[in-house]
CSV table of C-alpha atoms in Angstrom, one decimal:
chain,number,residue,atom,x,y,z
A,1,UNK,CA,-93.1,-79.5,-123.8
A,2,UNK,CA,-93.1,-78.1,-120.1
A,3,UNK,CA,-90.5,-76.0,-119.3
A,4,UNK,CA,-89.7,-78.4,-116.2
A,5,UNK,CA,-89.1,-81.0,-118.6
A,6,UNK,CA,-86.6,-78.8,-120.7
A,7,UNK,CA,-84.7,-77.9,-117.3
A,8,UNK,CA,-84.8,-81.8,-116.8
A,9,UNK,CA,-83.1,-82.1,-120.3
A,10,UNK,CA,-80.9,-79.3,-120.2
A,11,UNK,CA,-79.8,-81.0,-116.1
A,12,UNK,CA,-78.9,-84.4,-118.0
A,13,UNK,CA,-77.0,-82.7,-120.5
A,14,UNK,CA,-75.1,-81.0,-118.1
A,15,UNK,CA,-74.7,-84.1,-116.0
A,16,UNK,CA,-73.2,-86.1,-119.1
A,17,UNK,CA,-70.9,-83.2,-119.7
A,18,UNK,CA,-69.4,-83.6,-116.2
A,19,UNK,CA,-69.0,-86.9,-116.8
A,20,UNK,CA,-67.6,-87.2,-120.5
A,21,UNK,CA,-66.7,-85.1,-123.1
A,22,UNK,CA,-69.6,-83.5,-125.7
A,23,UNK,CA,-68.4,-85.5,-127.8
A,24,UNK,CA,-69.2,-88.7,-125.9
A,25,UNK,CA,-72.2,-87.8,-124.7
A,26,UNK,CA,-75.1,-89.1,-126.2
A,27,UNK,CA,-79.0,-87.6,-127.3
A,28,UNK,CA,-80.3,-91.5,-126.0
A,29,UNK,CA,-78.7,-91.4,-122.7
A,30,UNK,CA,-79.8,-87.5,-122.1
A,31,UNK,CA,-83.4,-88.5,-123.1
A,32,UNK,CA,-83.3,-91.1,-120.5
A,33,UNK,CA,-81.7,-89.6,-118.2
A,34,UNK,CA,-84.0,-87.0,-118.1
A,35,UNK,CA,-87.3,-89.9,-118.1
A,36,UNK,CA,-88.4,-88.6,-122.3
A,37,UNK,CA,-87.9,-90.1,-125.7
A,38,UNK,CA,-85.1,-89.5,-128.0
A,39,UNK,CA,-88.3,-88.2,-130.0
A,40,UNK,CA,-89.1,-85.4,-127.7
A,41,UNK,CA,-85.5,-84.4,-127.2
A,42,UNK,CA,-84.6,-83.6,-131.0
A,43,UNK,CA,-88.0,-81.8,-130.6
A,44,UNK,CA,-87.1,-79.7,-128.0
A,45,UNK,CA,-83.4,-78.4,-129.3
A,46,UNK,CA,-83.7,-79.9,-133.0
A,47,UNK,CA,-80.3,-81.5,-132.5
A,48,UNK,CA,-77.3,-82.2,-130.6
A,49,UNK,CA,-75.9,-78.7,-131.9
A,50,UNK,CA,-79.2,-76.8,-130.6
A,51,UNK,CA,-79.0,-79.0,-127.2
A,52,UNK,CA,-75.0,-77.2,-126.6
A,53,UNK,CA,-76.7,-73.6,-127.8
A,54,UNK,CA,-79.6,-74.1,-125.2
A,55,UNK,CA,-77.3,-75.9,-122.6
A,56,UNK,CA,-74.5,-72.5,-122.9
A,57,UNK,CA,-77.6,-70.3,-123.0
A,58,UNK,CA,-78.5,-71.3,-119.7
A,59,UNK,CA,-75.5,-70.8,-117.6
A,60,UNK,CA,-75.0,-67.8,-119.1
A,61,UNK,CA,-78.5,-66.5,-118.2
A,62,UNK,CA,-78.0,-68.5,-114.6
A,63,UNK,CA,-74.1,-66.1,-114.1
A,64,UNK,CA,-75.9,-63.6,-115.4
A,65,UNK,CA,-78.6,-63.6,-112.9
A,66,UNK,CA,-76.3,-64.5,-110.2
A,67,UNK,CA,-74.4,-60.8,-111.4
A,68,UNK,CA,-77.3,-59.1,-110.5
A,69,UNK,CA,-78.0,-61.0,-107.2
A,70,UNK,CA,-74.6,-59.5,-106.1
A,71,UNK,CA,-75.3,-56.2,-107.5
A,72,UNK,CA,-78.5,-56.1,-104.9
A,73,UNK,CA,-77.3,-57.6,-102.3
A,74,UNK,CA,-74.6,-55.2,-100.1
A,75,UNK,CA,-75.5,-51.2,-99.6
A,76,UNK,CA,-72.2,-50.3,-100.1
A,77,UNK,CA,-71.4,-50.1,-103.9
A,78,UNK,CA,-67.6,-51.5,-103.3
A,79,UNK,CA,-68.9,-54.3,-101.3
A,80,UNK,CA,-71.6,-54.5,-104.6
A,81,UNK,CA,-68.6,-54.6,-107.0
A,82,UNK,CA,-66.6,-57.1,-105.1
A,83,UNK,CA,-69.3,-59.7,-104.7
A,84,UNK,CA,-70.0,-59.3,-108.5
A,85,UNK,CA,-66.0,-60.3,-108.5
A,86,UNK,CA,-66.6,-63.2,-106.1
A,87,UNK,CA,-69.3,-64.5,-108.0
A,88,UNK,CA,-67.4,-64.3,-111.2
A,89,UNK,CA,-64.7,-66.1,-110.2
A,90,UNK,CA,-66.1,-68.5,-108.4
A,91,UNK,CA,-68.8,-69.8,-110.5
A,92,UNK,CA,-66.2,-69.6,-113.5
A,93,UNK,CA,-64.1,-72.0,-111.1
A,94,UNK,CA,-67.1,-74.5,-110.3
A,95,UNK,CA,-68.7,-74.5,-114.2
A,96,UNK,CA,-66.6,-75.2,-117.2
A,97,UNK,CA,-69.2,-73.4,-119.2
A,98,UNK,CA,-69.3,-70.3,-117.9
A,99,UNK,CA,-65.5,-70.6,-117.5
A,100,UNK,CA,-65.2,-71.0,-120.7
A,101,UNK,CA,-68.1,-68.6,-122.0
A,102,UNK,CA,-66.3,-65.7,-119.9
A,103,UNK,CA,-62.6,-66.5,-121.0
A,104,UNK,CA,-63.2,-67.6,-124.9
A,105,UNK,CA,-60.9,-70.8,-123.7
A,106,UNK,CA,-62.8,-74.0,-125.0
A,107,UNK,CA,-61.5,-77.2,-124.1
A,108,UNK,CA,-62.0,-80.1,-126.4
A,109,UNK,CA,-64.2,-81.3,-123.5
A,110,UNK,CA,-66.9,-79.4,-124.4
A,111,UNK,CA,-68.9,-77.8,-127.0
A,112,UNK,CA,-67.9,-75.3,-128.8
A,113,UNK,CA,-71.1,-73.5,-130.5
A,114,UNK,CA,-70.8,-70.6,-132.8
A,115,UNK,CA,-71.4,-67.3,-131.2
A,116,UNK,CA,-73.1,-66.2,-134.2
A,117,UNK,CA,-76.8,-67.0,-134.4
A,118,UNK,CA,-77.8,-70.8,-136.0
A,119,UNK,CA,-80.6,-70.9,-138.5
A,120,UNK,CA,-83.4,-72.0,-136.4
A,121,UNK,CA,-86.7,-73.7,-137.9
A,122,UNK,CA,-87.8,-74.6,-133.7
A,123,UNK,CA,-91.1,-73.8,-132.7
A,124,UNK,CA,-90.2,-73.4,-129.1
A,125,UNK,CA,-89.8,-69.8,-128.0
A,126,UNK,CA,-86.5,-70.8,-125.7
A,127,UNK,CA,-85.0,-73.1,-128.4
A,128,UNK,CA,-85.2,-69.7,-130.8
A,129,UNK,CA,-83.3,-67.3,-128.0
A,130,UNK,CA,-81.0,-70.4,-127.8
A,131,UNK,CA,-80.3,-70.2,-131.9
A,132,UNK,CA,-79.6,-66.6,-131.5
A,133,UNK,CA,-76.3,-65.0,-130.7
A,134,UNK,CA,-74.2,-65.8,-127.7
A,135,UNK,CA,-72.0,-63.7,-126.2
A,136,UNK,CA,-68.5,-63.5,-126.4
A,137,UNK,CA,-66.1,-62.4,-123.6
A,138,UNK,CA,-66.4,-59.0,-124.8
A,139,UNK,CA,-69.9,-58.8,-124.5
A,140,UNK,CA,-69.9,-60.1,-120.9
A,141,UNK,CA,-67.6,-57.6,-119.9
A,142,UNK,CA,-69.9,-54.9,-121.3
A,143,UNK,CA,-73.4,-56.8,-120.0
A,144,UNK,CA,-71.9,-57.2,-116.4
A,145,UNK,CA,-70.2,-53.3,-116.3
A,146,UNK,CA,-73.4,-52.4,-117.8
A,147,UNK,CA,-75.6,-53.8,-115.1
A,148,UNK,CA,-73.1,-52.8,-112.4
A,149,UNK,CA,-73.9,-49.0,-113.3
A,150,UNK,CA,-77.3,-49.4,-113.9
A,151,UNK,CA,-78.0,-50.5,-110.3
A,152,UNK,CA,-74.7,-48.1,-108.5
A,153,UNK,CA,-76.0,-45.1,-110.4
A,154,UNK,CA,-79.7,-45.3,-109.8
A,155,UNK,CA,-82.5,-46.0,-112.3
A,156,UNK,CA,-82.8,-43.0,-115.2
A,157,UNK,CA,-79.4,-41.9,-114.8
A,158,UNK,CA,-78.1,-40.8,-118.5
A,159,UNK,CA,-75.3,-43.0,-119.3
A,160,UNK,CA,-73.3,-39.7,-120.1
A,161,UNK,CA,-73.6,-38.9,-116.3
A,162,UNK,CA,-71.6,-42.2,-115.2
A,163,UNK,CA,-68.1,-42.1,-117.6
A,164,UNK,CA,-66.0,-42.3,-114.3
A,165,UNK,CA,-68.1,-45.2,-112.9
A,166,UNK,CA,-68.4,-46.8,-116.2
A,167,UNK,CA,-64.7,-46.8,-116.0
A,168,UNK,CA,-64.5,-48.3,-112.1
A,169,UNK,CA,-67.1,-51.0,-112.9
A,170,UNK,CA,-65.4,-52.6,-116.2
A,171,UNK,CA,-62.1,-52.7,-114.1
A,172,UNK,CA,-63.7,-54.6,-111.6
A,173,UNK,CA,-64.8,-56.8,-114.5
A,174,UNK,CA,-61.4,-57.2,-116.0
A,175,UNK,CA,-59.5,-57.7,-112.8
A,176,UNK,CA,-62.4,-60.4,-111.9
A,177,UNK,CA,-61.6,-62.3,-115.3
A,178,UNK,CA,-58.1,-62.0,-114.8
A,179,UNK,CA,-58.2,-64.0,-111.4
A,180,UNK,CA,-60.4,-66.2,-113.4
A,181,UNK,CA,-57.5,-67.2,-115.7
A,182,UNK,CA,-54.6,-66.5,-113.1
A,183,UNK,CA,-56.7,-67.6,-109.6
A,184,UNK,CA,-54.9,-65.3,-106.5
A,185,UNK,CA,-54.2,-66.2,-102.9
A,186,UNK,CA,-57.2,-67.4,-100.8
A,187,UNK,CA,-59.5,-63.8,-100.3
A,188,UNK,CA,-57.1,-61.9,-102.8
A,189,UNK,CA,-60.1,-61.7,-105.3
A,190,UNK,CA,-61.7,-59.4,-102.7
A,191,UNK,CA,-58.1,-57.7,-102.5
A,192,UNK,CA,-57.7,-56.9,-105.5
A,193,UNK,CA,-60.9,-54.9,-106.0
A,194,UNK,CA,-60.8,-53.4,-103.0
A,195,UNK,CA,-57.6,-52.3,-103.4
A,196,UNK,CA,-58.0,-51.1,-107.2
A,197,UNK,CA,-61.7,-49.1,-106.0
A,198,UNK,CA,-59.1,-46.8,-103.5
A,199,UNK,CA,-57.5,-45.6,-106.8
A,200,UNK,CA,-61.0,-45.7,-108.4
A,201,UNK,CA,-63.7,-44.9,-106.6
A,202,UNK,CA,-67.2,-46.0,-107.5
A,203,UNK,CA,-69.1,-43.0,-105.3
């Protein structure tokens, strides 16, 4: 299959989702929605269990890819770290998923796939990452503070160079997830970072 017509299945999923809960949502209506037979869908993902891992697969990789947007975007490395907080908490607020992903919180809404990897028999490259593990709230929290010093320390910096801004960036992180659970006054996202990068600062 294309990979447009995977995005075109993995989009109907997600629409459905909005709609009902995973557990009303059906493999028939995706396939139509999405213009394929049920046929093709269960050969895509395998089943509706492989059609959750791919679906939670890609928002991660789509926050993941918006982290490192932010990370690129200002020169100044707070304004770098507080946009990575922005983004956090407001693609957490807009997508159950990656609400959910980043906060270990799963409503009965929607599905809940192992984070351990699934035995996978798929002969599609992306349906194989999908069946592998998926992270857990600790492991964004490392992949995002990770990144953050990657990009505010410059490329070949040993990682035993960067302790303090190792430090600064999974702060950021935590105080990030934290408004994700307990959302602050309009702009105090921005606030907060700002305000906890005087006490620890990232250069």
């Amino acid at each position: 299959m294309m990979p447009a017509a995977r995005e075109s299945l993995l989009d109907a999923a997600y629409t459905a989702l909005a709609r009902h809960p995973w557990s009303a949502v059906r493999m028939v209506d995706v396939a139509a929605a999405a213009g394929v037979s049920r046929q093709t869908l269960y050969n895509e993902f395998g089943s509706k269990d492989g059609l959750a891992r791919a679906l939670v697969r890609r928002e991660a990789d789509g926050y993941l890819a918006g982290v490192d947007r932010a990370l690129t975007g200002p020169t100044d490395a707070r304004d770098r770290l507080t946009a990575t907080a922005e983004w956090t908490t407001s693609t957490a607020r807009e997508n159950a998923l990656v609400r959910a992903m980043l906060t270990g919180c799963w409503s009965e809404r929607l599905p809940v796939p192992a984070l351990a990897p699934a035995r996978s028999a798929s002969a599609v490259p992306a349906q194989r990452r999908a069946d592998g593990p998926l992270p857990s709230p600790a492991d964004f929290v490392a992949l995002v503070r990770d990144r953050a010093v990657a990009v505010l320390a410059g490329p070949g910096t040993p990682r035993t160079d960067t302790p303090d801004l190792a430090r600064s960036c999974e702060l950021v992180v935590r105080l990030a997830l934290s408004c994700v659970v307990a959302p602050p006054a309009e702009g105090g996202v921005a606030d907060l970072v700002r305000s906890a990068l005087r006490r620890h600062p990232v250069a």
